């Protein structure tokens, strides 16, 4: 294959509605026939896609690939959402991550269990109906957004604004969303800037207060870094868990024997969450990386500056890594899936997402063991965009 021209003749169509609804047959073919290739991404840039597990791990850990958007596109073209640890390289990455990860230590996360359980119980107690609900709107979304809002110290009543802004930012890879992105990015930025000013006058014990006054290596966060870090925490702090809960419950509804097994053996919840993350993970593609130098990978030359993206959900179905990879099996031994990434950019909120997922799934099944999907699974609408994988609505019958 010519590295400068994508070979589209025999490759299955990418980024179509059919692909979004069920990308796994496409991934299976690509892993066998063309595991590493160039494609035009929805935002108009050519880049490489990685589909196999072994290759994915190598790319995610390779320091020859940069995540620094400023380095790639220049300071004048950067987004306010790019000044954070996810889109930075060492040493800035270590500095920014160090400021945040103090709030997500295993002990602090474990100490949140009883409070998260109270939130889950309250959400189910206060459902508009005890007969049916939209799993996403009524449960999967509010639970993690409440948790992250409390950690950050932002008002819970603004959570619907966060959802709107987050959806637009997540879907920024779709060309027609560019104008809306600019509008919502400004609204989000203005909101956070005003909130930071308020916190500076009266700091509390929340994470935003800590970030506003924090110093790492003798240097405070700049305003742009503060905006980047907090916006990332709000977005990533709930998006992953929303889709973990939604995709996970959907998998149980599609596999009733696995649902019954989990109800009868609740101790399997930890395994079940890992299998949900592997089987239909909440983050379909990694964020962007760019080659810092000319590299040869699997016999193909990657030029300096080339974009490389890992198809995480494809890697998690790689038959060379996972036996019976297309089978949803909650008794599967804990797997080294890539749902939270790998290497220095491993998601720092992963322990919190796992805990929220465990509590949400267990509480829902305990309360409503006969829950049933009230729609044709093939007619569910999956969210557009490249990063997250999740369904917009999941109507369920509770009793």
mmCIF file of C-alpha atoms in Angstrom:
data_model
loop_
_atom_site.group_PDB
_atom_site.id
_atom_site.type_symbol
_atom_site.label_atom_id
_atom_site.label_comp_id
_atom_site.label_asym_id
_atom_site.label_seq_id
_atom_site.Cartn_x
_atom_site.Cartn_y
_atom_site.Cartn_z
ATOM 1 C CA UNK A 1 0.000 0.000 0.000
ATOM 2 C CA UNK A 2 1.252 3.473 -0.842
ATOM 3 C CA UNK A 3 1.612 5.238 2.529
ATOM 4 C CA UNK A 4 0.515 8.511 0.959
ATOM 5 C CA UNK A 5 -2.759 7.254 -0.473
ATOM 6 C CA UNK A 6 -5.351 5.242 1.455
ATOM 7 C CA UNK A 7 -6.422 2.012 -0.203
ATOM 8 C CA UNK A 8 -10.206 2.278 -0.129
ATOM 9 C CA UNK A 9 -11.080 -0.263 -2.816
ATOM 10 C CA UNK A 10 -11.593 -3.308 -0.616
ATOM 11 C CA UNK A 11 -11.817 -1.741 2.820
ATOM 12 C CA UNK A 12 -15.229 -1.710 4.573
ATOM 13 C CA UNK A 13 -16.811 1.727 4.943
ATOM 14 C CA UNK A 14 -15.787 3.666 8.034
ATOM 15 C CA UNK A 15 -17.792 6.247 10.006
ATOM 16 C CA UNK A 16 -21.134 5.411 8.371
ATOM 17 C CA UNK A 17 -24.334 4.953 10.362
ATOM 18 C CA UNK A 18 -24.052 1.201 9.839
ATOM 19 C CA UNK A 19 -20.487 1.246 11.159
ATOM 20 C CA UNK A 20 -21.493 3.332 14.180
ATOM 21 C CA UNK A 21 -24.321 0.931 15.006
ATOM 22 C CA UNK A 22 -22.065 -2.127 14.889
ATOM 23 C CA UNK A 23 -18.382 -1.645 14.036
ATOM 24 C CA UNK A 24 -17.253 -5.088 15.161
ATOM 25 C CA UNK A 25 -17.662 -7.033 11.867
ATOM 26 C CA UNK A 26 -15.622 -4.289 10.165
ATOM 27 C CA UNK A 27 -12.950 -4.487 12.851
ATOM 28 C CA UNK A 28 -12.770 -8.275 12.566
ATOM 29 C CA UNK A 29 -12.147 -8.072 8.823
ATOM 30 C CA UNK A 30 -9.564 -5.338 9.226
ATOM 31 C CA UNK A 31 -7.624 -7.157 11.924
ATOM 32 C CA UNK A 32 -7.239 -10.066 9.520
ATOM 33 C CA UNK A 33 -6.703 -8.212 6.231
ATOM 34 C CA UNK A 34 -5.373 -4.720 6.933
ATOM 35 C CA UNK A 35 -4.717 -4.140 10.605
ATOM 36 C CA UNK A 36 -2.822 -0.873 10.160
ATOM 37 C CA UNK A 37 -3.871 1.597 7.484
ATOM 38 C CA UNK A 38 -4.525 5.217 6.532
ATOM 39 C CA UNK A 39 -7.992 6.698 6.341
ATOM 40 C CA UNK A 40 -9.662 10.092 6.070
ATOM 41 C CA UNK A 41 -11.106 10.986 9.472
ATOM 42 C CA UNK A 42 -14.426 12.867 9.797
ATOM 43 C CA UNK A 43 -12.634 16.114 10.684
ATOM 44 C CA UNK A 44 -10.857 16.050 7.288
ATOM 45 C CA UNK A 45 -7.372 14.865 8.259
ATOM 46 C CA UNK A 46 -5.692 11.703 6.994
ATOM 47 C CA UNK A 47 -4.235 9.426 9.614
ATOM 48 C CA UNK A 48 -3.409 5.869 10.588
ATOM 49 C CA UNK A 49 -5.766 3.509 12.432
ATOM 50 C CA UNK A 50 -4.497 0.648 14.600
ATOM 51 C CA UNK A 51 -6.874 -2.300 15.070
ATOM 52 C CA UNK A 52 -4.889 -5.156 16.658
ATOM 53 C CA UNK A 53 -4.257 -5.467 20.377
ATOM 54 C CA UNK A 54 -0.493 -5.993 20.255
ATOM 55 C CA UNK A 55 -0.024 -3.028 17.932
ATOM 56 C CA UNK A 56 -2.324 -0.890 20.044
ATOM 57 C CA UNK A 57 -0.317 -1.493 23.219
ATOM 58 C CA UNK A 58 2.912 -0.659 21.395
ATOM 59 C CA UNK A 59 1.558 2.612 20.005
ATOM 60 C CA UNK A 60 -0.063 3.704 23.280
ATOM 61 C CA UNK A 61 3.236 3.282 25.141
ATOM 62 C CA UNK A 62 5.626 4.560 22.462
ATOM 63 C CA UNK A 63 7.275 7.894 23.451
ATOM 64 C CA UNK A 64 7.980 8.608 19.768
ATOM 65 C CA UNK A 65 4.350 9.711 19.463
ATOM 66 C CA UNK A 66 3.280 13.055 20.874
ATOM 67 C CA UNK A 67 -0.113 14.054 22.252
ATOM 68 C CA UNK A 68 0.729 17.741 22.453
ATOM 69 C CA UNK A 69 -1.807 19.564 20.256
ATOM 70 C CA UNK A 70 0.063 22.852 20.570
ATOM 71 C CA UNK A 71 3.198 21.253 19.177
ATOM 72 C CA UNK A 72 1.184 19.797 16.282
ATOM 73 C CA UNK A 73 -1.085 22.700 15.339
ATOM 74 C CA UNK A 74 0.606 25.736 16.889
ATOM 75 C CA UNK A 75 -0.439 27.930 19.803
ATOM 76 C CA UNK A 76 -2.762 30.056 17.665
ATOM 77 C CA UNK A 77 -4.889 27.062 16.655
ATOM 78 C CA UNK A 78 -5.229 25.330 19.987
ATOM 79 C CA UNK A 79 -8.538 24.729 21.729
ATOM 80 C CA UNK A 80 -9.090 25.698 25.348
ATOM 81 C CA UNK A 81 -9.745 22.003 25.913
ATOM 82 C CA UNK A 82 -6.232 21.005 24.825
ATOM 83 C CA UNK A 83 -4.324 22.420 27.817
ATOM 84 C CA UNK A 84 -4.501 19.367 30.048
ATOM 85 C CA UNK A 85 -2.657 16.141 30.838
ATOM 86 C CA UNK A 86 -4.473 14.180 28.117
ATOM 87 C CA UNK A 87 -3.051 16.410 25.378
ATOM 88 C CA UNK A 88 0.428 17.034 26.749
ATOM 89 C CA UNK A 89 3.818 15.339 26.812
ATOM 90 C CA UNK A 90 6.356 15.089 29.624
ATOM 91 C CA UNK A 91 7.302 17.085 31.619
ATOM 92 C CA UNK A 92 4.030 19.076 31.435
ATOM 93 C CA UNK A 93 2.036 15.848 31.514
ATOM 94 C CA UNK A 94 3.540 14.774 34.846
ATOM 95 C CA UNK A 95 2.996 18.219 36.370
ATOM 96 C CA UNK A 96 -0.646 18.502 35.315
ATOM 97 C CA UNK A 97 -1.535 14.912 36.137
ATOM 98 C CA UNK A 98 0.168 15.197 39.501
ATOM 99 C CA UNK A 99 -2.111 18.048 40.520
ATOM 100 C CA UNK A 100 -5.250 16.066 39.715
ATOM 101 C CA UNK A 101 -4.484 12.490 40.647
ATOM 102 C CA UNK A 102 -4.336 13.382 44.350
ATOM 103 C CA UNK A 103 -8.142 13.494 44.272
ATOM 104 C CA UNK A 104 -8.409 10.002 42.725
ATOM 105 C CA UNK A 105 -6.199 7.854 44.933
ATOM 106 C CA UNK A 106 -7.500 4.326 45.633
ATOM 107 C CA UNK A 107 -8.290 5.234 49.241
ATOM 108 C CA UNK A 108 -10.214 8.406 48.371
ATOM 109 C CA UNK A 109 -12.173 6.551 45.695
ATOM 110 C CA UNK A 110 -12.946 3.648 48.057
ATOM 111 C CA UNK A 111 -14.174 6.128 50.650
ATOM 112 C CA UNK A 112 -16.768 7.370 48.145
ATOM 113 C CA UNK A 113 -18.552 4.009 47.965
ATOM 114 C CA UNK A 114 -21.286 4.637 50.522
ATOM 115 C CA UNK A 115 -22.060 8.097 49.137
ATOM 116 C CA UNK A 116 -22.227 6.846 45.543
ATOM 117 C CA UNK A 117 -24.527 4.072 46.764
ATOM 118 C CA UNK A 118 -26.783 6.707 48.344
ATOM 119 C CA UNK A 119 -26.880 8.616 45.042
ATOM 120 C CA UNK A 120 -27.813 5.474 43.096
ATOM 121 C CA UNK A 121 -30.546 4.590 45.584
ATOM 122 C CA UNK A 122 -31.955 8.103 45.540
ATOM 123 C CA UNK A 123 -32.046 8.227 41.741
ATOM 124 C CA UNK A 124 -34.006 4.974 41.585
ATOM 125 C CA UNK A 125 -36.289 6.027 44.462
ATOM 126 C CA UNK A 126 -37.174 9.224 42.629
ATOM 127 C CA UNK A 127 -37.830 7.834 39.155
ATOM 128 C CA UNK A 128 -40.899 9.390 37.513
ATOM 129 C CA UNK A 129 -42.210 5.841 37.159
ATOM 130 C CA UNK A 130 -41.306 2.592 38.874
ATOM 131 C CA UNK A 131 -42.511 0.710 35.798
ATOM 132 C CA UNK A 132 -40.270 2.091 33.068
ATOM 133 C CA UNK A 133 -37.450 4.556 32.424
ATOM 134 C CA UNK A 134 -34.908 5.800 29.928
ATOM 135 C CA UNK A 135 -31.789 4.197 31.356
ATOM 136 C CA UNK A 136 -29.480 6.924 30.046
ATOM 137 C CA UNK A 137 -31.420 10.060 31.038
ATOM 138 C CA UNK A 138 -32.825 8.747 34.309
ATOM 139 C CA UNK A 139 -29.854 6.844 35.729
ATOM 140 C CA UNK A 140 -26.653 6.389 33.684
ATOM 141 C CA UNK A 141 -26.122 10.121 33.103
ATOM 142 C CA UNK A 142 -27.147 11.705 36.433
ATOM 143 C CA UNK A 143 -25.160 9.331 38.661
ATOM 144 C CA UNK A 144 -21.617 10.141 37.403
ATOM 145 C CA UNK A 145 -22.356 13.807 36.701
ATOM 146 C CA UNK A 146 -23.527 14.241 40.304
ATOM 147 C CA UNK A 147 -20.373 12.526 41.570
ATOM 148 C CA UNK A 148 -17.926 14.561 39.491
ATOM 149 C CA UNK A 149 -19.825 17.800 40.174
ATOM 150 C CA UNK A 150 -19.487 17.198 43.904
ATOM 151 C CA UNK A 151 -15.778 16.388 43.585
ATOM 152 C CA UNK A 152 -15.157 19.565 41.589
ATOM 153 C CA UNK A 153 -17.499 21.743 43.638
ATOM 154 C CA UNK A 154 -19.655 22.962 40.739
ATOM 155 C CA UNK A 155 -23.423 23.378 41.224
ATOM 156 C CA UNK A 156 -25.454 20.220 40.650
ATOM 157 C CA UNK A 157 -28.248 22.273 39.090
ATOM 158 C CA UNK A 158 -25.944 23.048 36.153
ATOM 159 C CA UNK A 159 -25.462 19.396 35.218
ATOM 160 C CA UNK A 160 -27.771 19.604 32.183
ATOM 161 C CA UNK A 161 -25.608 22.434 30.817
ATOM 162 C CA UNK A 162 -22.532 20.256 31.258
ATOM 163 C CA UNK A 163 -24.242 17.492 29.318
ATOM 164 C CA UNK A 164 -25.076 19.760 26.390
ATOM 165 C CA UNK A 165 -21.577 21.251 26.274
ATOM 166 C CA UNK A 166 -19.962 17.849 26.696
ATOM 167 C CA UNK A 167 -21.968 16.249 23.892
ATOM 168 C CA UNK A 168 -20.986 19.023 21.492
ATOM 169 C CA UNK A 169 -17.303 18.826 22.406
ATOM 170 C CA UNK A 170 -17.248 15.024 22.183
ATOM 171 C CA UNK A 171 -18.935 15.179 18.769
ATOM 172 C CA UNK A 172 -16.484 17.803 17.476
ATOM 173 C CA UNK A 173 -15.116 15.297 14.936
ATOM 174 C CA UNK A 174 -18.354 15.687 12.963
ATOM 175 C CA UNK A 175 -17.922 18.412 10.364
ATOM 176 C CA UNK A 176 -21.406 19.886 10.683
ATOM 177 C CA UNK A 177 -20.932 20.439 14.433
ATOM 178 C CA UNK A 178 -18.130 23.006 14.013
ATOM 179 C CA UNK A 179 -20.314 26.099 14.430
ATOM 180 C CA UNK A 180 -22.144 24.631 17.403
ATOM 181 C CA UNK A 181 -18.808 23.637 18.905
ATOM 182 C CA UNK A 182 -17.617 27.249 18.842
ATOM 183 C CA UNK A 183 -20.818 28.463 20.493
ATOM 184 C CA UNK A 184 -20.868 25.844 23.237
ATOM 185 C CA UNK A 185 -17.113 26.050 23.810
ATOM 186 C CA UNK A 186 -17.499 29.783 24.488
ATOM 187 C CA UNK A 187 -20.443 29.183 26.832
ATOM 188 C CA UNK A 188 -18.494 26.509 28.687
ATOM 189 C CA UNK A 189 -15.384 28.710 28.897
ATOM 190 C CA UNK A 190 -17.345 31.715 30.135
ATOM 191 C CA UNK A 191 -19.069 29.563 32.761
ATOM 192 C CA UNK A 192 -15.802 28.124 34.082
ATOM 193 C CA UNK A 193 -13.993 31.465 34.029
ATOM 194 C CA UNK A 194 -16.743 33.027 36.140
ATOM 195 C CA UNK A 195 -16.683 30.054 38.496
ATOM 196 C CA UNK A 196 -12.895 30.257 38.937
ATOM 197 C CA UNK A 197 -13.230 33.945 39.860
ATOM 198 C CA UNK A 198 -15.808 33.047 42.479
ATOM 199 C CA UNK A 199 -13.627 30.288 43.896
ATOM 200 C CA UNK A 200 -10.620 32.592 44.129
ATOM 201 C CA UNK A 201 -12.656 34.900 46.353
ATOM 202 C CA UNK A 202 -13.943 32.078 48.538
ATOM 203 C CA UNK A 203 -12.060 28.781 48.051
ATOM 204 C CA UNK A 204 -13.426 25.608 49.589
ATOM 205 C CA UNK A 205 -12.203 22.044 49.943
ATOM 206 C CA UNK A 206 -13.325 20.915 46.476
ATOM 207 C CA UNK A 207 -10.944 19.976 43.662
ATOM 208 C CA UNK A 208 -11.370 23.214 41.690
ATOM 209 C CA UNK A 209 -10.417 25.192 44.781
ATOM 210 C CA UNK A 210 -7.333 23.013 45.198
ATOM 211 C CA UNK A 211 -6.377 23.519 41.543
ATOM 212 C CA UNK A 212 -6.908 27.278 41.703
ATOM 213 C CA UNK A 213 -4.544 27.696 44.620
ATOM 214 C CA UNK A 214 -2.264 24.724 43.935
ATOM 215 C CA UNK A 215 1.356 24.959 42.967
ATOM 216 C CA UNK A 216 3.330 22.127 41.463
ATOM 217 C CA UNK A 217 7.104 22.476 41.175
ATOM 218 C CA UNK A 218 6.703 26.125 42.163
ATOM 219 C CA UNK A 219 4.397 26.938 39.277
ATOM 220 C CA UNK A 220 0.670 27.657 39.417
ATOM 221 C CA UNK A 221 -1.688 26.543 36.689
ATOM 222 C CA UNK A 222 -2.201 29.155 34.007
ATOM 223 C CA UNK A 223 -5.773 30.192 33.251
ATOM 224 C CA UNK A 224 -5.668 28.165 30.032
ATOM 225 C CA UNK A 225 -4.383 25.091 31.877
ATOM 226 C CA UNK A 226 -7.040 25.502 34.534
ATOM 227 C CA UNK A 227 -9.730 25.676 31.845
ATOM 228 C CA UNK A 228 -8.260 22.657 30.077
ATOM 229 C CA UNK A 229 -7.915 20.500 33.167
ATOM 230 C CA UNK A 230 -11.344 21.273 34.656
ATOM 231 C CA UNK A 231 -13.176 20.897 31.338
ATOM 232 C CA UNK A 232 -11.479 17.530 30.854
ATOM 233 C CA UNK A 233 -12.479 16.414 34.349
ATOM 234 C CA UNK A 234 -16.108 17.424 33.800
ATOM 235 C CA UNK A 235 -16.318 15.740 30.405
ATOM 236 C CA UNK A 236 -14.210 12.638 30.999
ATOM 237 C CA UNK A 237 -15.440 12.459 34.591
ATOM 238 C CA UNK A 238 -18.894 11.447 33.486
ATOM 239 C CA UNK A 239 -18.830 10.454 29.789
ATOM 240 C CA UNK A 240 -16.933 7.205 30.299
ATOM 241 C CA UNK A 241 -19.176 6.075 33.134
ATOM 242 C CA UNK A 242 -22.423 7.025 31.375
ATOM 243 C CA UNK A 243 -21.529 4.730 28.504
ATOM 244 C CA UNK A 244 -20.026 2.037 30.719
ATOM 245 C CA UNK A 245 -23.370 1.793 32.518
ATOM 246 C CA UNK A 246 -25.448 2.100 29.341
ATOM 247 C CA UNK A 247 -23.437 -0.327 27.208
ATOM 248 C CA UNK A 248 -23.015 -2.701 30.137
ATOM 249 C CA UNK A 249 -26.710 -2.933 31.003
ATOM 250 C CA UNK A 250 -27.508 -3.257 27.288
ATOM 251 C CA UNK A 251 -25.126 -6.231 27.053
ATOM 252 C CA UNK A 252 -26.894 -7.867 30.009
ATOM 253 C CA UNK A 253 -30.290 -7.264 28.381
ATOM 254 C CA UNK A 254 -29.047 -8.803 25.141
ATOM 255 C CA UNK A 255 -27.635 -11.794 27.048
ATOM 256 C CA UNK A 256 -30.302 -12.724 29.623
ATOM 257 C CA UNK A 257 -28.377 -15.801 30.743
ATOM 258 C CA UNK A 258 -25.523 -13.519 31.810
ATOM 259 C CA UNK A 259 -27.947 -11.203 33.597
ATOM 260 C CA UNK A 260 -29.416 -14.133 35.532
ATOM 261 C CA UNK A 261 -25.933 -15.363 36.368
ATOM 262 C CA UNK A 262 -25.001 -11.966 37.803
ATOM 263 C CA UNK A 263 -28.235 -11.752 39.803
ATOM 264 C CA UNK A 264 -27.616 -15.210 41.257
ATOM 265 C CA UNK A 265 -23.902 -14.627 41.826
ATOM 266 C CA UNK A 266 -23.535 -10.921 42.690
ATOM 267 C CA UNK A 267 -19.894 -11.480 43.604
ATOM 268 C CA UNK A 268 -19.231 -11.604 39.851
ATOM 269 C CA UNK A 269 -19.842 -7.852 39.562
ATOM 270 C CA UNK A 270 -16.123 -7.022 39.370
ATOM 271 C CA UNK A 271 -15.622 -9.501 36.523
ATOM 272 C CA UNK A 272 -18.808 -8.259 34.893
ATOM 273 C CA UNK A 273 -17.619 -4.650 34.807
ATOM 274 C CA UNK A 274 -14.305 -5.661 33.236
ATOM 275 C CA UNK A 275 -16.133 -7.694 30.613
ATOM 276 C CA UNK A 276 -18.483 -4.795 29.875
ATOM 277 C CA UNK A 277 -15.461 -2.560 29.370
ATOM 278 C CA UNK A 278 -13.876 -5.091 27.032
ATOM 279 C CA UNK A 279 -16.927 -6.273 25.094
ATOM 280 C CA UNK A 280 -18.404 -2.922 24.082
ATOM 281 C CA UNK A 281 -16.228 -0.288 25.675
ATOM 282 C CA UNK A 282 -17.326 3.310 26.306
ATOM 283 C CA UNK A 283 -14.366 4.854 24.444
ATOM 284 C CA UNK A 284 -14.119 3.545 20.894
ATOM 285 C CA UNK A 285 -11.010 5.385 19.705
ATOM 286 C CA UNK A 286 -8.010 6.775 21.497
ATOM 287 C CA UNK A 287 -7.329 10.477 21.300
ATOM 288 C CA UNK A 288 -4.841 11.657 18.675
ATOM 289 C CA UNK A 289 -1.124 11.020 18.566
ATOM 290 C CA UNK A 290 1.431 12.423 16.115
ATOM 291 C CA UNK A 291 4.756 10.902 15.119
ATOM 292 C CA UNK A 292 7.690 12.940 16.407
ATOM 293 C CA UNK A 293 9.998 11.429 13.795
ATOM 294 C CA UNK A 294 9.918 9.195 10.740
ATOM 295 C CA UNK A 295 9.046 5.692 11.977
ATOM 296 C CA UNK A 296 8.656 2.290 10.345
ATOM 297 C CA UNK A 297 5.796 0.320 11.863
ATOM 298 C CA UNK A 298 4.730 -3.127 10.640
ATOM 299 C CA UNK A 299 6.669 -2.505 7.469
ATOM 300 C CA UNK A 300 4.907 0.776 6.754
ATOM 301 C CA UNK A 301 6.638 4.164 6.939
ATOM 302 C CA UNK A 302 4.967 6.673 9.253
ATOM 303 C CA UNK A 303 6.138 10.172 8.453
ATOM 304 C CA UNK A 304 6.977 12.755 11.094
ATOM 305 C CA UNK A 305 3.753 14.593 11.962
ATOM 306 C CA UNK A 306 1.447 11.767 10.854
ATOM 307 C CA UNK A 307 -1.716 11.274 12.922
ATOM 308 C CA UNK A 308 -2.161 7.846 14.563
ATOM 309 C CA UNK A 309 -5.315 6.700 16.376
ATOM 310 C CA UNK A 310 -5.973 3.374 18.116
ATOM 311 C CA UNK A 311 -9.325 1.631 17.688
ATOM 312 C CA UNK A 312 -9.609 0.566 21.339
ATOM 313 C CA UNK A 313 -12.835 -1.389 20.874
ATOM 314 C CA UNK A 314 -11.241 -3.330 18.027
ATOM 315 C CA UNK A 315 -8.173 -4.176 20.104
ATOM 316 C CA UNK A 316 -10.473 -5.400 22.864
ATOM 317 C CA UNK A 317 -12.053 -7.905 20.467
ATOM 318 C CA UNK A 318 -8.742 -9.187 19.085
ATOM 319 C CA UNK A 319 -8.955 -12.977 18.855
ATOM 320 C CA UNK A 320 -5.185 -13.250 19.328
ATOM 321 C CA UNK A 321 -5.522 -11.728 22.798
ATOM 322 C CA UNK A 322 -8.977 -12.772 24.009
ATOM 323 C CA UNK A 323 -10.409 -16.266 23.603
ATOM 324 C CA UNK A 324 -13.926 -16.212 22.106
ATOM 325 C CA UNK A 325 -13.545 -12.447 21.841
ATOM 326 C CA UNK A 326 -17.029 -11.829 20.428
ATOM 327 C CA UNK A 327 -18.725 -13.669 23.293
ATOM 328 C CA UNK A 328 -19.976 -11.672 26.294
ATOM 329 C CA UNK A 329 -18.916 -13.733 29.311
ATOM 330 C CA UNK A 330 -18.934 -12.226 32.795
ATOM 331 C CA UNK A 331 -17.025 -15.239 34.155
ATOM 332 C CA UNK A 332 -14.054 -14.362 31.955
ATOM 333 C CA UNK A 333 -10.926 -13.894 34.004
ATOM 334 C CA UNK A 334 -9.950 -10.255 34.460
ATOM 335 C CA UNK A 335 -8.605 -9.219 31.093
ATOM 336 C CA UNK A 336 -5.928 -6.706 30.135
ATOM 337 C CA UNK A 337 -8.382 -4.694 28.051
ATOM 338 C CA UNK A 338 -7.538 -1.223 26.794
ATOM 339 C CA UNK A 339 -10.802 0.540 27.640
ATOM 340 C CA UNK A 340 -8.917 3.027 29.824
ATOM 341 C CA UNK A 341 -5.865 3.245 27.573
ATOM 342 C CA UNK A 342 -2.306 2.231 28.407
ATOM 343 C CA UNK A 343 0.969 3.827 29.378
ATOM 344 C CA UNK A 344 1.410 7.260 30.949
ATOM 345 C CA UNK A 345 -1.987 8.421 29.672
ATOM 346 C CA UNK A 346 -3.914 5.615 31.370
ATOM 347 C CA UNK A 347 -7.183 7.153 32.560
ATOM 348 C CA UNK A 348 -6.619 8.411 36.110
ATOM 349 C CA UNK A 349 -10.364 8.229 36.779
ATOM 350 C CA UNK A 350 -10.552 4.506 35.971
ATOM 351 C CA UNK A 351 -10.967 3.373 39.623
ATOM 352 C CA UNK A 352 -13.842 5.832 40.087
ATOM 353 C CA UNK A 353 -15.520 4.757 36.828
ATOM 354 C CA UNK A 354 -15.243 1.100 37.852
ATOM 355 C CA UNK A 355 -16.723 1.813 41.282
ATOM 356 C CA UNK A 356 -19.608 3.828 39.839
ATOM 357 C CA UNK A 357 -20.260 1.088 37.284
ATOM 358 C CA UNK A 358 -20.283 -1.639 39.915
ATOM 359 C CA UNK A 359 -22.681 0.262 42.165
ATOM 360 C CA UNK A 360 -24.968 1.313 39.315
ATOM 361 C CA UNK A 361 -25.298 -2.167 37.786
ATOM 362 C CA UNK A 362 -25.641 -3.999 41.110
ATOM 363 C CA UNK A 363 -28.199 -1.545 42.488
ATOM 364 C CA UNK A 364 -30.305 -1.612 39.328
ATOM 365 C CA UNK A 365 -30.387 -5.416 39.175
ATOM 366 C CA UNK A 366 -31.117 -5.725 42.906
ATOM 367 C CA UNK A 367 -33.995 -3.289 42.613
ATOM 368 C CA UNK A 368 -35.340 -4.437 39.253
ATOM 369 C CA UNK A 369 -34.213 -8.013 38.519
ATOM 370 C CA UNK A 370 -36.799 -8.376 35.741
ATOM 371 C CA UNK A 371 -35.633 -5.348 33.766
ATOM 372 C CA UNK A 372 -36.280 -5.723 30.024
ATOM 373 C CA UNK A 373 -35.335 -3.733 26.939
ATOM 374 C CA UNK A 374 -38.377 -2.000 25.450
ATOM 375 C CA UNK A 375 -36.996 -1.483 21.945
ATOM 376 C CA UNK A 376 -35.495 -3.388 19.048
ATOM 377 C CA UNK A 377 -31.782 -3.372 19.784
ATOM 378 C CA UNK A 378 -31.095 -2.803 16.080
ATOM 379 C CA UNK A 379 -33.123 0.407 16.157
ATOM 380 C CA UNK A 380 -31.313 2.028 19.070
ATOM 381 C CA UNK A 381 -29.519 5.230 18.050
ATOM 382 C CA UNK A 382 -25.804 5.270 18.762
ATOM 383 C CA UNK A 383 -24.052 8.551 19.386
ATOM 384 C CA UNK A 384 -22.112 10.013 16.463
ATOM 385 C CA UNK A 385 -18.528 11.151 16.662
ATOM 386 C CA UNK A 386 -15.339 9.185 17.099
ATOM 387 C CA UNK A 387 -14.406 9.103 20.747
ATOM 388 C CA UNK A 388 -17.244 7.750 22.842
ATOM 389 C CA UNK A 389 -19.372 4.720 22.085
ATOM 390 C CA UNK A 390 -22.812 4.847 23.630
ATOM 391 C CA UNK A 391 -26.536 4.813 22.937
ATOM 392 C CA UNK A 392 -28.539 8.028 23.115
ATOM 393 C CA UNK A 393 -31.551 6.399 24.774
ATOM 394 C CA UNK A 394 -32.255 2.947 26.224
ATOM 395 C CA UNK A 395 -35.947 2.512 27.094
ATOM 396 C CA UNK A 396 -36.474 -0.262 29.631
ATOM 397 C CA UNK A 397 -39.364 -1.926 31.422
ATOM 398 C CA UNK A 398 -38.534 -2.244 35.103
ATOM 399 C CA UNK A 399 -41.181 -4.627 36.373
#
